[in-house]
Short mmCIF file of C-alpha atoms and ligand atoms in Angstrom, two decimals:
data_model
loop_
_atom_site.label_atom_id
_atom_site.label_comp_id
_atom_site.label_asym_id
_atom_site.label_seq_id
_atom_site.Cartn_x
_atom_site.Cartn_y
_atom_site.Cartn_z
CA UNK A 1254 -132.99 -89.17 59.19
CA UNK A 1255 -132.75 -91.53 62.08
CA UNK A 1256 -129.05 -93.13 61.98
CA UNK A 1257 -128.50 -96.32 60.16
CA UNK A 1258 -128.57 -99.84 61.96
CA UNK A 1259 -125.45 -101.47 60.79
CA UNK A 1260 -126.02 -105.25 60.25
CA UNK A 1261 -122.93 -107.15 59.15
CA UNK A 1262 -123.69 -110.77 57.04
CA UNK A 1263 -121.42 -113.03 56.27
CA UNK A 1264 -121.43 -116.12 53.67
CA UNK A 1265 -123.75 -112.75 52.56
CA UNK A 1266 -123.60 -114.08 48.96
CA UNK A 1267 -124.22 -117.76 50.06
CA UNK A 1268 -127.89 -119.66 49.54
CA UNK A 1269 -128.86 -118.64 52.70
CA UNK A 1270 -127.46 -115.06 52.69
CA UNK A 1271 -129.60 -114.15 49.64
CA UNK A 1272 -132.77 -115.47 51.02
CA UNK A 1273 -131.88 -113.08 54.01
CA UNK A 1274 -130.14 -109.57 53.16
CA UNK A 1275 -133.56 -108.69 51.24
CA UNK A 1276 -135.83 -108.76 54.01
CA UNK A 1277 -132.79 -106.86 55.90
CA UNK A 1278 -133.04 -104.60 53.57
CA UNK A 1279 -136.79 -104.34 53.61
CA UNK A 1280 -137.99 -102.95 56.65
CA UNK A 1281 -139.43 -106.08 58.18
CA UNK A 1282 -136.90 -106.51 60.70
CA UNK A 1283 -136.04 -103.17 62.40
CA UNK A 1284 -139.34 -101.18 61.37
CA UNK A 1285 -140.08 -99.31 58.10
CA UNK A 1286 -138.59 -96.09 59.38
CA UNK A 1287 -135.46 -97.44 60.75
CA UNK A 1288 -132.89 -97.13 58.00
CA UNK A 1289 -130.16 -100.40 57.68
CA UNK A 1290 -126.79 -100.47 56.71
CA UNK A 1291 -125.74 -103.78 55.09
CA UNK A 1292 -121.70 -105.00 55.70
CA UNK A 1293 -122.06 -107.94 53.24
CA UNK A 1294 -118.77 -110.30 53.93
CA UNK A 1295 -117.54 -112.93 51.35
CA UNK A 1296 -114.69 -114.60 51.04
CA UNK A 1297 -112.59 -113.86 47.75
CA UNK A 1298 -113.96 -116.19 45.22
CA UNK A 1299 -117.27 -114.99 45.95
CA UNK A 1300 -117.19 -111.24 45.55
CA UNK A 1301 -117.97 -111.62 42.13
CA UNK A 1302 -121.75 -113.10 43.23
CA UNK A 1303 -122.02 -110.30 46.02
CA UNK A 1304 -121.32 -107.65 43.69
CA UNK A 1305 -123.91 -109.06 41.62
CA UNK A 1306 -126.48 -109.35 45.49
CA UNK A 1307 -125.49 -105.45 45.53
CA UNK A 1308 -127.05 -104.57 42.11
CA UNK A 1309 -130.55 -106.52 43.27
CA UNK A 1310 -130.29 -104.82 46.31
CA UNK A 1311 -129.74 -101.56 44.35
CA UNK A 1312 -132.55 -102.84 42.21
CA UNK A 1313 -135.47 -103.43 44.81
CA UNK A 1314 -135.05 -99.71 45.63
CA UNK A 1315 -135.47 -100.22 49.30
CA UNK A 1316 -136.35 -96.53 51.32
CA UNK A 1317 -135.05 -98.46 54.23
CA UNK A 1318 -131.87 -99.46 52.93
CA UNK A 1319 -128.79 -96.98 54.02
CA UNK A 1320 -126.12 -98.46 52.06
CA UNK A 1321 -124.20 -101.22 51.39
CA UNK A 1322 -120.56 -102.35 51.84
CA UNK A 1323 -119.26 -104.99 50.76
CA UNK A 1324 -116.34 -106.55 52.29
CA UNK A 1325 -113.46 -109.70 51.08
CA UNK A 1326 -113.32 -111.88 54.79
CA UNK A 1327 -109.57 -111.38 54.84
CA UNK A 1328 -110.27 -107.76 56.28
CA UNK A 1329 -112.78 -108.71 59.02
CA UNK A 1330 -112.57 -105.68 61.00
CA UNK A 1331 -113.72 -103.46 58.10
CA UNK A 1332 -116.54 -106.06 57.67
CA UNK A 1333 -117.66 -105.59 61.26
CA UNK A 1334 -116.82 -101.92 61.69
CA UNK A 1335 -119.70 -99.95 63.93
CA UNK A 1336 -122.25 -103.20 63.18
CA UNK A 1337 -124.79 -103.07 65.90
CA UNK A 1338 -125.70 -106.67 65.01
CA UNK A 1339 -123.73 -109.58 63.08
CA UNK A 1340 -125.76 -112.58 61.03
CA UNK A 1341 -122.58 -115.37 61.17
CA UNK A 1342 -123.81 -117.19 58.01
CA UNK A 1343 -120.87 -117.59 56.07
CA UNK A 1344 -119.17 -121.56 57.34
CA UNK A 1345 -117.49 -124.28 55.41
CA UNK A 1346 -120.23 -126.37 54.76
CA UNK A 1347 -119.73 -130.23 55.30
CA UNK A 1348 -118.36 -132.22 52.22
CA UNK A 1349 -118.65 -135.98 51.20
CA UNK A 1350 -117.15 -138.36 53.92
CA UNK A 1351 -116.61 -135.28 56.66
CA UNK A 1352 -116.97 -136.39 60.02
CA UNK A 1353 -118.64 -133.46 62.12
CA UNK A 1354 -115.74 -133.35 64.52
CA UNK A 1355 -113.70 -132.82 61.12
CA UNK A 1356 -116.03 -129.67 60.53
CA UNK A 1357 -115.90 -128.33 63.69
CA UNK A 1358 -111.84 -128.43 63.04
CA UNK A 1359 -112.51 -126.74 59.73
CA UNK A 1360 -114.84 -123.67 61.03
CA UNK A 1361 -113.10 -123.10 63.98
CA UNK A 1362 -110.65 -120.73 62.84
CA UNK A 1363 -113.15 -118.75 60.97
CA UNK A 1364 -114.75 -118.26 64.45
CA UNK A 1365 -111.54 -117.29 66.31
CA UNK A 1366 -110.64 -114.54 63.95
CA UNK A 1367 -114.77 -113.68 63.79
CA UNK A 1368 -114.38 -112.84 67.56
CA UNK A 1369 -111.55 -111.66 67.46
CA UNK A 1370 -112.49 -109.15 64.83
CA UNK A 1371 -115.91 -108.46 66.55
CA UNK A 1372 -114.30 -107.46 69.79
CA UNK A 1373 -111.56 -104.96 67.76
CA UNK A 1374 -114.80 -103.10 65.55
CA UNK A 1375 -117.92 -103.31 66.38
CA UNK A 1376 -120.61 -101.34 68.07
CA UNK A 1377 -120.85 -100.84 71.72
CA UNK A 1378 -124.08 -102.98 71.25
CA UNK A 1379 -123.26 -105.58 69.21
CA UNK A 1380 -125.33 -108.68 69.29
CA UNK A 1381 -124.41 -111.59 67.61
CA UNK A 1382 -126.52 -114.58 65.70
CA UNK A 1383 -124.17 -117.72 64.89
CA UNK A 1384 -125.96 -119.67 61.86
CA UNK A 1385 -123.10 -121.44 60.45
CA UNK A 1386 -122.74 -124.85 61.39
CA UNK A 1387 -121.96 -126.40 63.78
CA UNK A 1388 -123.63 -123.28 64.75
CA UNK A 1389 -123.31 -123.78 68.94
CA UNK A 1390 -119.75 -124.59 69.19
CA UNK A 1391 -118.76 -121.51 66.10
CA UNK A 1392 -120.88 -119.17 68.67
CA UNK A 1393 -118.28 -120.61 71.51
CA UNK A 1394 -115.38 -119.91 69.97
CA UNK A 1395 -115.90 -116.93 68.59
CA UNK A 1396 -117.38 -115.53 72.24
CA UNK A 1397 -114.24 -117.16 73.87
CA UNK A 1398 -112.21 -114.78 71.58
CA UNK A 1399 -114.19 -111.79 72.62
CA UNK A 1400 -113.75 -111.50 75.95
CA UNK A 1401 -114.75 -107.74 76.28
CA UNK A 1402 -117.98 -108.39 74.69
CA UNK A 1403 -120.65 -109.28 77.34
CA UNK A 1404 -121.41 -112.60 77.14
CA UNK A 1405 -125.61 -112.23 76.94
CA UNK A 1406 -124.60 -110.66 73.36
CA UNK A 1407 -124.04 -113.79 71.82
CA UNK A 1408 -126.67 -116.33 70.02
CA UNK A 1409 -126.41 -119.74 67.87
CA UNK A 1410 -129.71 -120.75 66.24
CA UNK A 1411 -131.69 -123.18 67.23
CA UNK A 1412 -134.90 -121.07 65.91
CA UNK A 1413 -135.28 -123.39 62.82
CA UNK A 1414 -135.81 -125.88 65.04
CA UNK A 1415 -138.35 -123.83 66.92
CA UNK A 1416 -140.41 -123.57 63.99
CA UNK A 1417 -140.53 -126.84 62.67
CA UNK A 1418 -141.24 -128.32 65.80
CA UNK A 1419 -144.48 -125.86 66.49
CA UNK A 1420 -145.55 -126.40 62.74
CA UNK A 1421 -145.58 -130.54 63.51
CA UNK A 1422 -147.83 -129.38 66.76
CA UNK A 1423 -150.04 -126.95 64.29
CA UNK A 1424 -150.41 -129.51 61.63
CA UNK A 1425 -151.31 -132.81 64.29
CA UNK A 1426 -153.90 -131.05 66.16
CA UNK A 1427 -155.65 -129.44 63.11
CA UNK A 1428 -154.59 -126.00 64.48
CA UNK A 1429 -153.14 -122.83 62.86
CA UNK A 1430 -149.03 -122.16 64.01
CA UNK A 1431 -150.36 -119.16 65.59
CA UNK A 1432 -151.99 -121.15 68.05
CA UNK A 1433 -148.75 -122.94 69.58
CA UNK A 1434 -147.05 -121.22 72.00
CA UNK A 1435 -143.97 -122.73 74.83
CA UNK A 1436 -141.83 -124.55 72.31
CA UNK A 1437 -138.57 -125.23 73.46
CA UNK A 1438 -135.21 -126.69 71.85
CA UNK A 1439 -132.97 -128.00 74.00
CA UNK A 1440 -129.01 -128.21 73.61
CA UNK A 1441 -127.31 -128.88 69.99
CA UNK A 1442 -128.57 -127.50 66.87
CA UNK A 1443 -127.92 -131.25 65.77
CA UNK A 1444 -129.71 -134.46 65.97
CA UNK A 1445 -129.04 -134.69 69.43
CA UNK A 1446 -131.33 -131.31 70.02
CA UNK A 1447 -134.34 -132.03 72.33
CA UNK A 1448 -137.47 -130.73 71.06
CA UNK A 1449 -139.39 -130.24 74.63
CA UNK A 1450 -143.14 -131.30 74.03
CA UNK A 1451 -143.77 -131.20 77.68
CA UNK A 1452 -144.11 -127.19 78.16
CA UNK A 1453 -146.00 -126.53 74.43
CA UNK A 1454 -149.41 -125.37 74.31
CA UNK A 1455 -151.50 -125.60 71.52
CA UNK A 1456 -154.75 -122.30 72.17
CA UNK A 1457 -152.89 -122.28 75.67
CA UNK A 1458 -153.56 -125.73 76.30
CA UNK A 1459 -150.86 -128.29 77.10
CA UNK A 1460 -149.57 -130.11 74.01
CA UNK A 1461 -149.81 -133.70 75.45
CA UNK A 1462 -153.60 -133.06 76.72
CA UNK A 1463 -154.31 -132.08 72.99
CA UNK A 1464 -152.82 -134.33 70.87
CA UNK A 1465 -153.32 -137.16 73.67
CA UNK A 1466 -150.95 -139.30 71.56
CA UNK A 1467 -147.83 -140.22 73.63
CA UNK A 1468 -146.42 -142.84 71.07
CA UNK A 1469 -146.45 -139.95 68.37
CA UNK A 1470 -144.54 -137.79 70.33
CA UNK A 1471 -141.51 -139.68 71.22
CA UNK A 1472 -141.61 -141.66 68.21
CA UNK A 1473 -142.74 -139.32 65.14
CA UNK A 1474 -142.65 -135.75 66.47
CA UNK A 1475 -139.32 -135.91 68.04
CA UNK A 1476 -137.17 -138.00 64.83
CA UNK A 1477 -138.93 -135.51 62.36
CA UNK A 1478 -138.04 -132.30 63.67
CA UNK A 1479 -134.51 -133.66 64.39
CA UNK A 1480 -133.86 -134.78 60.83
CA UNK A 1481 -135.58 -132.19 59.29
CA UNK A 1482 -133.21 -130.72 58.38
CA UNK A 1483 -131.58 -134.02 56.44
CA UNK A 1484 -135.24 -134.36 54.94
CA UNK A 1485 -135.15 -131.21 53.06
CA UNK A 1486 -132.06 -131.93 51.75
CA UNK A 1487 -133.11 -135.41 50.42
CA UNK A 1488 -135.97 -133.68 48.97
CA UNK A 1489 -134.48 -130.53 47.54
CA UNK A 1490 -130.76 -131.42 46.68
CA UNK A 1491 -129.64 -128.17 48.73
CA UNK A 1492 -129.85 -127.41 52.58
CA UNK A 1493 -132.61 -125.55 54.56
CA UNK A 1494 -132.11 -121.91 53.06
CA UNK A 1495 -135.53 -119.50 52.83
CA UNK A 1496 -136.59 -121.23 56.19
CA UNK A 1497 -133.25 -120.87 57.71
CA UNK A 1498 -133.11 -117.33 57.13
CA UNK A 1499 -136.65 -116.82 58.31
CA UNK A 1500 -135.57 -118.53 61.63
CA UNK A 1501 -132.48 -116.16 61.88
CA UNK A 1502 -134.54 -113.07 61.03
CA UNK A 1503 -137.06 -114.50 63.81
CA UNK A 1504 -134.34 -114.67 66.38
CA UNK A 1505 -133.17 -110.98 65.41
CA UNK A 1506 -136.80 -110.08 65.96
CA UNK A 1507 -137.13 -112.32 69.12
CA UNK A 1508 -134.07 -110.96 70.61
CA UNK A 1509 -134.80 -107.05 69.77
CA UNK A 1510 -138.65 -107.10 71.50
CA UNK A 1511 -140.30 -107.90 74.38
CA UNK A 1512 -141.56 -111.24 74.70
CA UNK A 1513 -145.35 -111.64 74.96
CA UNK A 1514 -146.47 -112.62 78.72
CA UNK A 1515 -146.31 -116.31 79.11
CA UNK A 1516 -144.50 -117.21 76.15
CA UNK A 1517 -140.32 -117.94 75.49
CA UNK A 1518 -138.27 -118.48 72.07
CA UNK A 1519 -135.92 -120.95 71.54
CA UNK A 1520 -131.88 -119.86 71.44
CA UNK A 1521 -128.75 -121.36 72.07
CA UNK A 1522 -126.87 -119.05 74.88
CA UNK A 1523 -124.10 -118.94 77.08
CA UNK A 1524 -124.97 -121.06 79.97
CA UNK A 1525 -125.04 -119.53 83.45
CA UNK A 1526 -125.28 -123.40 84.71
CA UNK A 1527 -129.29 -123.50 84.52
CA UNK A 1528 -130.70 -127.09 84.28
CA UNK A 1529 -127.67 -128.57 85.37
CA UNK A 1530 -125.64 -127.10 82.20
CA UNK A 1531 -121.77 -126.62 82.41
CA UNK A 1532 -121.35 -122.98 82.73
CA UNK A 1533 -119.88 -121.21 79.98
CA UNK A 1534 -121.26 -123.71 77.08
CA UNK A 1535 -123.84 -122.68 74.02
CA UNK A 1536 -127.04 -124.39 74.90
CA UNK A 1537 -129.81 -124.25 73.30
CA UNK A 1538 -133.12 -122.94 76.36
CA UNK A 1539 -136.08 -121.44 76.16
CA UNK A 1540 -135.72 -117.53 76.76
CA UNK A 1541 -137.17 -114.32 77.65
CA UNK A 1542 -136.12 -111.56 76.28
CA UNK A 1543 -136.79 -107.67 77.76
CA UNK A 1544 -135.13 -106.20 73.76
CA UNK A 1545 -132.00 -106.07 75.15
CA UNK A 1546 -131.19 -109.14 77.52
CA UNK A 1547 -132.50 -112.27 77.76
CA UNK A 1548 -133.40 -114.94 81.05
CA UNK A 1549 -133.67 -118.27 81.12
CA UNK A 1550 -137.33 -119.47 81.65
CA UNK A 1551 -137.01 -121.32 85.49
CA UNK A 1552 -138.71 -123.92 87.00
CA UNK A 1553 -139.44 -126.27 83.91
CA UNK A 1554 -139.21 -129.77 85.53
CA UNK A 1555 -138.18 -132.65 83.14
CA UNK A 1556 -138.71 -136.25 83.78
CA UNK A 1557 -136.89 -139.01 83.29
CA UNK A 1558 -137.50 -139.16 79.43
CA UNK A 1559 -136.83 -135.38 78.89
CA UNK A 1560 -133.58 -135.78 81.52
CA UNK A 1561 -132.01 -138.09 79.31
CA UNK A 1562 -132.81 -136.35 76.05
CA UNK A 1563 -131.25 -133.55 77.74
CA UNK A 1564 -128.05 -135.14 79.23
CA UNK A 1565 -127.31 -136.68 75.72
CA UNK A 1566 -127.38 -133.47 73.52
CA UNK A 1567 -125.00 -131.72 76.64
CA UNK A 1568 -122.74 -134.81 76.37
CA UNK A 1569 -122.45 -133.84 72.83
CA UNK A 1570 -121.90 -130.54 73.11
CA UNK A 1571 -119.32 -131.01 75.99
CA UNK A 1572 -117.44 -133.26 73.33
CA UNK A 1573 -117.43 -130.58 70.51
CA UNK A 1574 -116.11 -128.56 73.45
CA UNK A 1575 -113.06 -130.50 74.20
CA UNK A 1576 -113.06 -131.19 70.20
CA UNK A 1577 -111.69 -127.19 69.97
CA UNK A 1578 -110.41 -126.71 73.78
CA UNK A 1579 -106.85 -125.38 72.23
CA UNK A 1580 -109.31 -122.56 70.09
CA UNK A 1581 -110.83 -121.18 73.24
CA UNK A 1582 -108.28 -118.78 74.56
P1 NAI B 330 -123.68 -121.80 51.19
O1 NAI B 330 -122.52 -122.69 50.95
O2 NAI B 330 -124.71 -121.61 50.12
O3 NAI B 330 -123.18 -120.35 51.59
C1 NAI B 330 -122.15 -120.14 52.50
C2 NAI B 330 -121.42 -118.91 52.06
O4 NAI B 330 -120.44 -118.63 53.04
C3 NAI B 330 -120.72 -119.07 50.71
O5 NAI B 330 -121.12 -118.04 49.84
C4 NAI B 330 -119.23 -118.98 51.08
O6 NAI B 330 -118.49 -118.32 50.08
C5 NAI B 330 -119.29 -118.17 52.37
N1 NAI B 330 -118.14 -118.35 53.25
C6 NAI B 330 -117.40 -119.46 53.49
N2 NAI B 330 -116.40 -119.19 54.35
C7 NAI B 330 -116.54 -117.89 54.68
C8 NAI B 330 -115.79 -117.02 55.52
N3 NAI B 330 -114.71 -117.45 56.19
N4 NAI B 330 -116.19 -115.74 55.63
C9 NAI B 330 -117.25 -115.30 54.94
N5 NAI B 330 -118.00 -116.07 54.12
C10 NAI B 330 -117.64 -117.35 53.99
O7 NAI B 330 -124.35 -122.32 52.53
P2 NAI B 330 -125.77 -121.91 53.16
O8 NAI B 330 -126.80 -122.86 52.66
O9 NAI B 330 -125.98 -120.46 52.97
O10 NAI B 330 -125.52 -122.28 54.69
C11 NAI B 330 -124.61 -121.53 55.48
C12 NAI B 330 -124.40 -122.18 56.83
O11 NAI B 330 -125.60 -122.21 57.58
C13 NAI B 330 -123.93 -123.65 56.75
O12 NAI B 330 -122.92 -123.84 57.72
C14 NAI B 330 -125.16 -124.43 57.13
O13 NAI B 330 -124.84 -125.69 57.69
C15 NAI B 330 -125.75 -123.50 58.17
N6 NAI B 330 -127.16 -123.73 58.49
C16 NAI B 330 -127.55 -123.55 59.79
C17 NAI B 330 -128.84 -123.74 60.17
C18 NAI B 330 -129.26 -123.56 61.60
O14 NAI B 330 -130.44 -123.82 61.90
N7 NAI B 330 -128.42 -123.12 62.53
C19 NAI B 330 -129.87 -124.16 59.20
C20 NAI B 330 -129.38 -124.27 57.85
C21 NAI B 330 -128.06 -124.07 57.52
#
């Protein structure tokens, strides 16, 4: 038997975490002859739930599925222990009257200890997806407290936004999703984020030349994929949770395979200064990926419009920066 990938989830028993540890468990993600190993990380209060995840899991009978371990988050390093890839789910979410820069305060000790406790137990290969809101600046701290992990290891996920944006392109031009292709998020997984029109194609055709509607996309396609996420929450009472784990299953996938000739996917990664980004911060680019690394894509010119999109989603994220400067060590 081939050995085990060992995935570690946290927040494993949250809304999100049981829309994703099935498909984990499944096969889809790593091939139906790769067996997985789940770590499935909860904090106290919610062991009781996981242990009830663990009998489903137990219950789908799953060929693919090695074992599971379940682990309390005050004993992080068992939780990450040999992982080969960790799913940061698990966050405090955002309660009644919160200002973000109050969240960011209340996450970012989860994310020093996460790195920390990466760094001490993981696999040689660890790769990391940050979900957990606010999902670019958790993915900072925690890298900033992993130092010996290299620093093309680390994600935060702006695929969601990916999605929804080439879904809004599908569904304008009368097109199947299949068909769009070069969709790009730019900077915060936030309302600030910068849903690049400019390089999409739509059956390898520029988006603008199809949809030939220049008024929709500033003032429809842009506002909708940004508050998307606030719409589904209006709508549903609960946050993004099936399509959220899709999108972070799609960026394992992404991130573990070649990308197709022409094309990119959309993650937030450490910045080597591209686009005129401060080096060293989360931000969210179009990427290629070779299954193990990734590159920028180069040589996408923005004008004035995209420039200032851009400059105001990096002025955010340079504040959430300075927001936790005393948690980067
Ligand atoms: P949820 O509240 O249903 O589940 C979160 C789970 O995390 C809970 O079971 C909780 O017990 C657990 N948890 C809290 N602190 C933890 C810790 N220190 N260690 C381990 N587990 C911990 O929330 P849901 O809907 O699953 O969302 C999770 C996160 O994902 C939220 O921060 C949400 O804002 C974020 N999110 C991110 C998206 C993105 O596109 N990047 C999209 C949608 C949600």
């Amino acid at each position: 038997m081939k050995k085990p990938i060992r995935v570690a989830v946290t927040g494993a028993a949250g809304n999100i975490g049981y829309a994703l540890v099935f498909r984990l468990a499944s096969g889809e993600v790593f091939g139906p002859d790769q067996p997985v190993h789940l770590n499935l990380i909860e904090i106290p209060p919610a062991l009781p739930a996981l242990d009830g995840v663990e009998m489903e899991l137990d219950d789908c009978a799953f060929s693919t599925l090695a074992g599971v371990t379940k682990v309390d988050s005050d004993h992080l390093e068992d939780g990450f222990a040999d992982c080969n890839w960790v799913l940061c789910v698990g966050s405090i979410p955002r309660g009644k009257g919160m200002e973000r820069g109050d969240l960011i305060r209340v996450n970012g000790p989860i994310f020093t200890n996460t790195g920390k406790a990466i760094q001490a137990a993981s696999a040689d290969d660890v790769r990391i997806v940050v979900v957990g809101n606010p999902c670019n600046t958790n993915c900072l701290i925690a890298m900033n407290n992993a130092p010996d992990i290299p620093r093309d290891r680390w994600y935060a996920m702006t695929m969601l936004d990916q999605n929804r944006a080439k879904t809004q392109l599908a569904q304008k031009s009368g097109q199947g999703v299949s068909a769009v292709k070069r969709m790009a998020i730019w900077g915060n997984h936030s309302a600030t984020q910068f849903p690049d029109f400019s390089t999409a194609t739509i059956n390898g055709k520029p988006a603008p030349e199809v949809i030939g509607d220049d008024a929709w996309f500033k003032d429809e396609f842009i506002p909708v994929v940004q508050k998307r996420g606030a719409a589904v929450i209006q709508a549903r009472g609960a946050s993004s949770a099936a399509s959220a784990a899709n999108a972070a299953l799609d960026t394992v996938k992404a991130a573990n395979s070649k990308t197709a000739d022409g094309d990119f996917f959309s993650a937030a990664v450490c910045s080597d200064g591209s686009y005129g980004v401060d080096e060293g911060l989360i931000f969210g680019y179009p990427l290629i990926s070779d299954g193990t690394t990734w590159k920028i894509e180069q040589g996408i010119e923005h004008d004035e419009f995209a420039q200032q999109k851009i400059e105001a989603t990096l002025n955010e994220l340079r504040e959430e920066r300075d927001t936790v400067k005393d948690l980067l060590a």
